[in-house]
mmCIF file of C-alpha atoms in Angstrom:
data_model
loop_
_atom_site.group_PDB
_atom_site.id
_atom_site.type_symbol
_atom_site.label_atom_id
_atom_site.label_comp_id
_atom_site.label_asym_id
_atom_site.label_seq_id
_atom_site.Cartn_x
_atom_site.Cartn_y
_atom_site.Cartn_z
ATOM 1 C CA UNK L 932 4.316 -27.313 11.341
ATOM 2 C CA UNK L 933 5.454 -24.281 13.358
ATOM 3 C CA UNK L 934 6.864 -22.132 10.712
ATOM 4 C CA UNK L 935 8.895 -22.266 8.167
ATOM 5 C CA UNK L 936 12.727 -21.767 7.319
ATOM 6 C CA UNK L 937 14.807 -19.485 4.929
ATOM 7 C CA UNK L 938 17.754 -21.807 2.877
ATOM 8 C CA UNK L 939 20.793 -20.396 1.406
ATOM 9 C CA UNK L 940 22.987 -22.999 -1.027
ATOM 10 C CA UNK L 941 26.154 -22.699 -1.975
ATOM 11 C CA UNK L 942 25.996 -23.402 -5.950
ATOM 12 C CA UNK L 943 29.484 -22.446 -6.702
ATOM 13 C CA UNK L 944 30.881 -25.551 -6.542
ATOM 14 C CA UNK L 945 28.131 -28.154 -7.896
ATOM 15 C CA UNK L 946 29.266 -29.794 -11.295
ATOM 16 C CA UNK L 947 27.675 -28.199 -14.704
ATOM 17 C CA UNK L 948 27.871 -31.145 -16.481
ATOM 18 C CA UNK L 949 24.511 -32.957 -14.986
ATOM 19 C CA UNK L 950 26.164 -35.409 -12.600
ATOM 20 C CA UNK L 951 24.112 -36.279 -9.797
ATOM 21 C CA UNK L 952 25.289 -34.356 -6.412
ATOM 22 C CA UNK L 953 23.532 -35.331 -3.177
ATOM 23 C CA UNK L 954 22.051 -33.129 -0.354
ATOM 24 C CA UNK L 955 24.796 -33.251 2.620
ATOM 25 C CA UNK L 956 27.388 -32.497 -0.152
ATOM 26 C CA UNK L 957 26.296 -29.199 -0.971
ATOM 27 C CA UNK L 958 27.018 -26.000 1.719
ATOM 28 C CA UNK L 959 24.169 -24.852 3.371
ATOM 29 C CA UNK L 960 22.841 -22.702 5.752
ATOM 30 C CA UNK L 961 19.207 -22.639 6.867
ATOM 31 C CA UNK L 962 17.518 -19.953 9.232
ATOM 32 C CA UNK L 963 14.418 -21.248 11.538
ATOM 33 C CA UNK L 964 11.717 -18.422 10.516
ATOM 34 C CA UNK L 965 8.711 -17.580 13.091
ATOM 35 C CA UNK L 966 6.345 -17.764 10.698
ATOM 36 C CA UNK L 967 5.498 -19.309 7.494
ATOM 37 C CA UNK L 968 7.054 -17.772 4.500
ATOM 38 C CA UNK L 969 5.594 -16.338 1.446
ATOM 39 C CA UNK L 970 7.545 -14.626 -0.871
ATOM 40 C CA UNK L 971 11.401 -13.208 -0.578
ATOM 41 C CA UNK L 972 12.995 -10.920 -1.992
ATOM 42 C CA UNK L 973 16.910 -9.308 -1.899
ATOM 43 C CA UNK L 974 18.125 -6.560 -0.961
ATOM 44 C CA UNK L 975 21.474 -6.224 -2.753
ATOM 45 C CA UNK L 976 22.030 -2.835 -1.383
ATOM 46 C CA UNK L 977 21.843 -3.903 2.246
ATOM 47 C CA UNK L 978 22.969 -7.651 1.911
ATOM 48 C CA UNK L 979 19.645 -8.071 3.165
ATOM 49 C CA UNK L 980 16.765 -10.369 2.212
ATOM 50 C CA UNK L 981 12.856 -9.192 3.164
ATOM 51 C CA UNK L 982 10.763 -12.496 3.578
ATOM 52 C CA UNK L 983 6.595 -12.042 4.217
ATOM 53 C CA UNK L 984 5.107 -13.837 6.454
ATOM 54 C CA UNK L 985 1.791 -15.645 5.273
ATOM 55 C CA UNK L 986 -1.247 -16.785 6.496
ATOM 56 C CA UNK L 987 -2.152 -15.480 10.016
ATOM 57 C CA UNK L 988 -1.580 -18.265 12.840
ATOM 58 C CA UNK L 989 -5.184 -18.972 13.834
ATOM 59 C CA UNK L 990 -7.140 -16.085 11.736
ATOM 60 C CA UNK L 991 -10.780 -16.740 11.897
ATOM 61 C CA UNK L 992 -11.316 -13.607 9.884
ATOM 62 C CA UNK L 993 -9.930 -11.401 7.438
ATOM 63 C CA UNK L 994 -8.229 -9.175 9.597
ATOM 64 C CA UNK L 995 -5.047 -10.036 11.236
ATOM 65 C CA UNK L 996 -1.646 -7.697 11.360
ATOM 66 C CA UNK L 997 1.024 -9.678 9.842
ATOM 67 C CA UNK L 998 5.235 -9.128 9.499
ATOM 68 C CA UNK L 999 7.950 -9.143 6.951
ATOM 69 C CA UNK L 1000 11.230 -10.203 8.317
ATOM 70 C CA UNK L 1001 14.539 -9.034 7.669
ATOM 71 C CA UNK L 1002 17.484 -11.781 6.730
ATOM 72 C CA UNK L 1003 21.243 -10.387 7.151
ATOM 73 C CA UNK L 1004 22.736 -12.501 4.101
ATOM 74 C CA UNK L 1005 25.864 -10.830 4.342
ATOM 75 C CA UNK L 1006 27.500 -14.175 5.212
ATOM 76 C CA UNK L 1007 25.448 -17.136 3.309
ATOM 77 C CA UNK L 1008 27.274 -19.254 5.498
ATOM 78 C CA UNK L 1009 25.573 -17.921 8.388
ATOM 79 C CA UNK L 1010 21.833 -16.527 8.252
ATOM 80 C CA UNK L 1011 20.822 -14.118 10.756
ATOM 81 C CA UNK L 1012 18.377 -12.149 11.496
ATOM 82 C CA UNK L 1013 18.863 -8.531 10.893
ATOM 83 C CA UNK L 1014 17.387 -5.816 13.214
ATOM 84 C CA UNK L 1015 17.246 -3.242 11.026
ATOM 85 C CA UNK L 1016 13.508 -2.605 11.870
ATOM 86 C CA UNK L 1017 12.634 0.268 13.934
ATOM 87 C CA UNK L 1018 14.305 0.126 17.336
ATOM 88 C CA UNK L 1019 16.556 -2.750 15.981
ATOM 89 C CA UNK L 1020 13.811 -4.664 15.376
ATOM 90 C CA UNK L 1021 14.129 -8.296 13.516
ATOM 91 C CA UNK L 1022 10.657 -7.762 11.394
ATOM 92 C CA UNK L 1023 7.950 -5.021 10.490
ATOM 93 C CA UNK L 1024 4.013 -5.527 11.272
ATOM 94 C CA UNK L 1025 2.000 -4.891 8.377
ATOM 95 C CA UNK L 1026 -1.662 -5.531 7.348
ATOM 96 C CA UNK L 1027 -3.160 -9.036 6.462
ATOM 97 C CA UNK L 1028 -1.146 -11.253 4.788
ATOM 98 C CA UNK L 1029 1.681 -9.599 3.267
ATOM 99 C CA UNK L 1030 2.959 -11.407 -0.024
ATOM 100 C CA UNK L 1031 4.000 -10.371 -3.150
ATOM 101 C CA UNK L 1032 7.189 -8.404 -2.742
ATOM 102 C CA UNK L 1033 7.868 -5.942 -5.773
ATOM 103 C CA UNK L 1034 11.038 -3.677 -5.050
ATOM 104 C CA UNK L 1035 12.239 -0.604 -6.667
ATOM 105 C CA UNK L 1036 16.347 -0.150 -6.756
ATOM 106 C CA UNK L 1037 15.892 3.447 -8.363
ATOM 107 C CA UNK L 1038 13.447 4.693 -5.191
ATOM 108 C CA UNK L 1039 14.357 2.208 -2.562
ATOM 109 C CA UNK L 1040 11.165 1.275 -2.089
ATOM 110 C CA UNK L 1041 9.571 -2.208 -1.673
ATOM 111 C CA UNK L 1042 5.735 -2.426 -2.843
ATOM 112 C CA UNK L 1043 4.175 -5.120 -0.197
ATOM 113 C CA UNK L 1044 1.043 -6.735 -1.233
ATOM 114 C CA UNK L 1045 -1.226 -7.619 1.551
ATOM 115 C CA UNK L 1046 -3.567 -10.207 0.224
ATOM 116 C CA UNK L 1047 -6.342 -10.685 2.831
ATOM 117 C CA UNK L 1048 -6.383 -6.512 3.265
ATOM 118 C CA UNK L 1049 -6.218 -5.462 -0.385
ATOM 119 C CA UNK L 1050 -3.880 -3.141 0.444
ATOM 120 C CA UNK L 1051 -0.515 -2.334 -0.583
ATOM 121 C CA UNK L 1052 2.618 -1.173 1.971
ATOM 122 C CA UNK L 1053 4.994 0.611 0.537
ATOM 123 C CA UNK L 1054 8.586 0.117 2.638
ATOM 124 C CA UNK L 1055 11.518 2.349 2.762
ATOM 125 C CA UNK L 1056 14.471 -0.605 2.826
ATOM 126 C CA UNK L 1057 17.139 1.914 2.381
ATOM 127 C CA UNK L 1058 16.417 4.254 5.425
ATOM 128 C CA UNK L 1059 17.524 3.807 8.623
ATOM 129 C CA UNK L 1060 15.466 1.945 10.529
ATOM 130 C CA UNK L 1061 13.301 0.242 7.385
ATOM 131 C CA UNK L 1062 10.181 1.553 7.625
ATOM 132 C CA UNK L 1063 6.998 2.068 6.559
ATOM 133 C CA UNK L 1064 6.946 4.738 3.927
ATOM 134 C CA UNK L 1065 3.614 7.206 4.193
ATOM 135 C CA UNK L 1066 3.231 7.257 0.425
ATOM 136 C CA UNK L 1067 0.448 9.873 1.117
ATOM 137 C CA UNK L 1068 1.619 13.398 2.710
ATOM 138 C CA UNK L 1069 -1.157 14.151 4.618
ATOM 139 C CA UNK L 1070 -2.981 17.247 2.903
ATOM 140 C CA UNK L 1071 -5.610 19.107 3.872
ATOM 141 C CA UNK L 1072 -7.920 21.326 2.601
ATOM 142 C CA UNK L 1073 -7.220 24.811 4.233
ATOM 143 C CA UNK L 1074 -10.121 25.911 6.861
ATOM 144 C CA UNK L 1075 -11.652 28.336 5.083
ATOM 145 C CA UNK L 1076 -14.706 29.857 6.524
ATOM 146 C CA UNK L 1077 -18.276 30.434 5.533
ATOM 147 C CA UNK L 1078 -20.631 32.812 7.280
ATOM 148 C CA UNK L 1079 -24.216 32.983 6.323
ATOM 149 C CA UNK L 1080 -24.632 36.481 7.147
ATOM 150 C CA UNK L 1081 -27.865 36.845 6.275
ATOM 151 C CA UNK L 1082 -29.145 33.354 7.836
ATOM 152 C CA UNK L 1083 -30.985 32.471 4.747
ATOM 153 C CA UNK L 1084 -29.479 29.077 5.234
ATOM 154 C CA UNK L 1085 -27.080 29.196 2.154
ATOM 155 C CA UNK L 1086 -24.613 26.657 1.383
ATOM 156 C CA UNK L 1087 -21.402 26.322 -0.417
ATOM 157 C CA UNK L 1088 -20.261 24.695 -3.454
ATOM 158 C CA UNK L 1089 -16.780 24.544 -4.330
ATOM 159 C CA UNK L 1090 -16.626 25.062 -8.074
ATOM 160 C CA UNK L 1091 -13.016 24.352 -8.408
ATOM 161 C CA UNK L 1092 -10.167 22.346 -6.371
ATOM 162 C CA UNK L 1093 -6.618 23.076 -7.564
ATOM 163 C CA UNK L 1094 -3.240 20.569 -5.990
ATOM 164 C CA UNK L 1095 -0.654 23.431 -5.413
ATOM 165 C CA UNK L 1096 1.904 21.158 -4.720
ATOM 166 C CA UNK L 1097 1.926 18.107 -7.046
ATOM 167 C CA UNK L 1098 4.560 16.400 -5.630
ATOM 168 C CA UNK L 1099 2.197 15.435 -2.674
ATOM 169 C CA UNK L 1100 -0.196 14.105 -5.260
ATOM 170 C CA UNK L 1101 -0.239 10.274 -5.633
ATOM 171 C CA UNK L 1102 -0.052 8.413 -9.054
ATOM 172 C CA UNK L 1103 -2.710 6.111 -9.211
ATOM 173 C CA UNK L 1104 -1.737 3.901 -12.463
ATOM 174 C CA UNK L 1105 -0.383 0.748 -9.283
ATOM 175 C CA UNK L 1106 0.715 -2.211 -10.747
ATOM 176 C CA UNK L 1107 2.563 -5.679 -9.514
ATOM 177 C CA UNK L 1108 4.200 -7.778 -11.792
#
């Protein structure tokens, strides 16, 4: 095997009363994929449909960038790819083994796991390109400044660390379902 495909079937007009229907009478339309799919997931939103790619192609290790691609399933007749990605691109590089797709209609994100990484990528699928969404605004500590005036060697200890802005501050109760 080279990869794997993405299959859309038109159920509208199979029979609901159990009668047997064979393969070349149903409507189909299949899209060749570059990799091997893992898990899907729509898009309603965008007509769109983010597959993950699984497994890396020859890993010998546990570290291997791998993509989600994006399906245009605007016309079920007709899969396409959609390059949506940044700078039209057809898919999105993301850490080992992306997987489990868990999406989020009220934020517009999609919660990626990547299973070889334990790590999670949180995706933006209703900006413009899709991207990865930086779910941590880099903060920083401001540079305050210590002088040991008397060089007696003494140190600091900070006593207290207060988040003035909370909305940078991330939740950490993560869960997939």
């Amino acid at each position: 095997f080279t990869g794997g495909s993405v299959l859309a079937l038109d159920l509208s007009d199979l029979p609901l009363d159990g009668s047997d229907v064979l393969v070349h009478e149903v409507a189909a339309s299949a899209l060749a994929l570059d990799g091997f799919p893992g898990e899907i997931q729509i898009i309603p939103e965008r007509d769109l449909l983010i597959v993950s790619d699984r497994l890396s192609e020859d890993a010998r290790e546990r570290v291997g960038f791998d993509d989600i691609f994006f399906v245009d399933i605007s016309d079920p007749d007709k899969l396409t790819y959609a390059g949506v990605g940044p700078d039209g691109a057809t898919s999105l590089t993301l850490m080992s083994d992306p997987d489990v797709i868990a999406y989020d209609a009220a934020s517009g994100l999609a919660f990626i796991e990547n299973f070889t990484s334990h790590t999670i990528s949180v995706v933006d699928v209703l900006s413009d390109p899709i991207d990865v969404f930086d779910a941590v605004d880099r903060e920083f500590v401001s540079p305050g400044r210590v002088f040991d005036v008397d060089s007696s060697g003494s140190r600091v200890d900070i006593a207290t660390l207060e988040v003035y802005d909370t909305q940078l501050a991330v939740d950490q109760d993560w869960s997939l379902v």
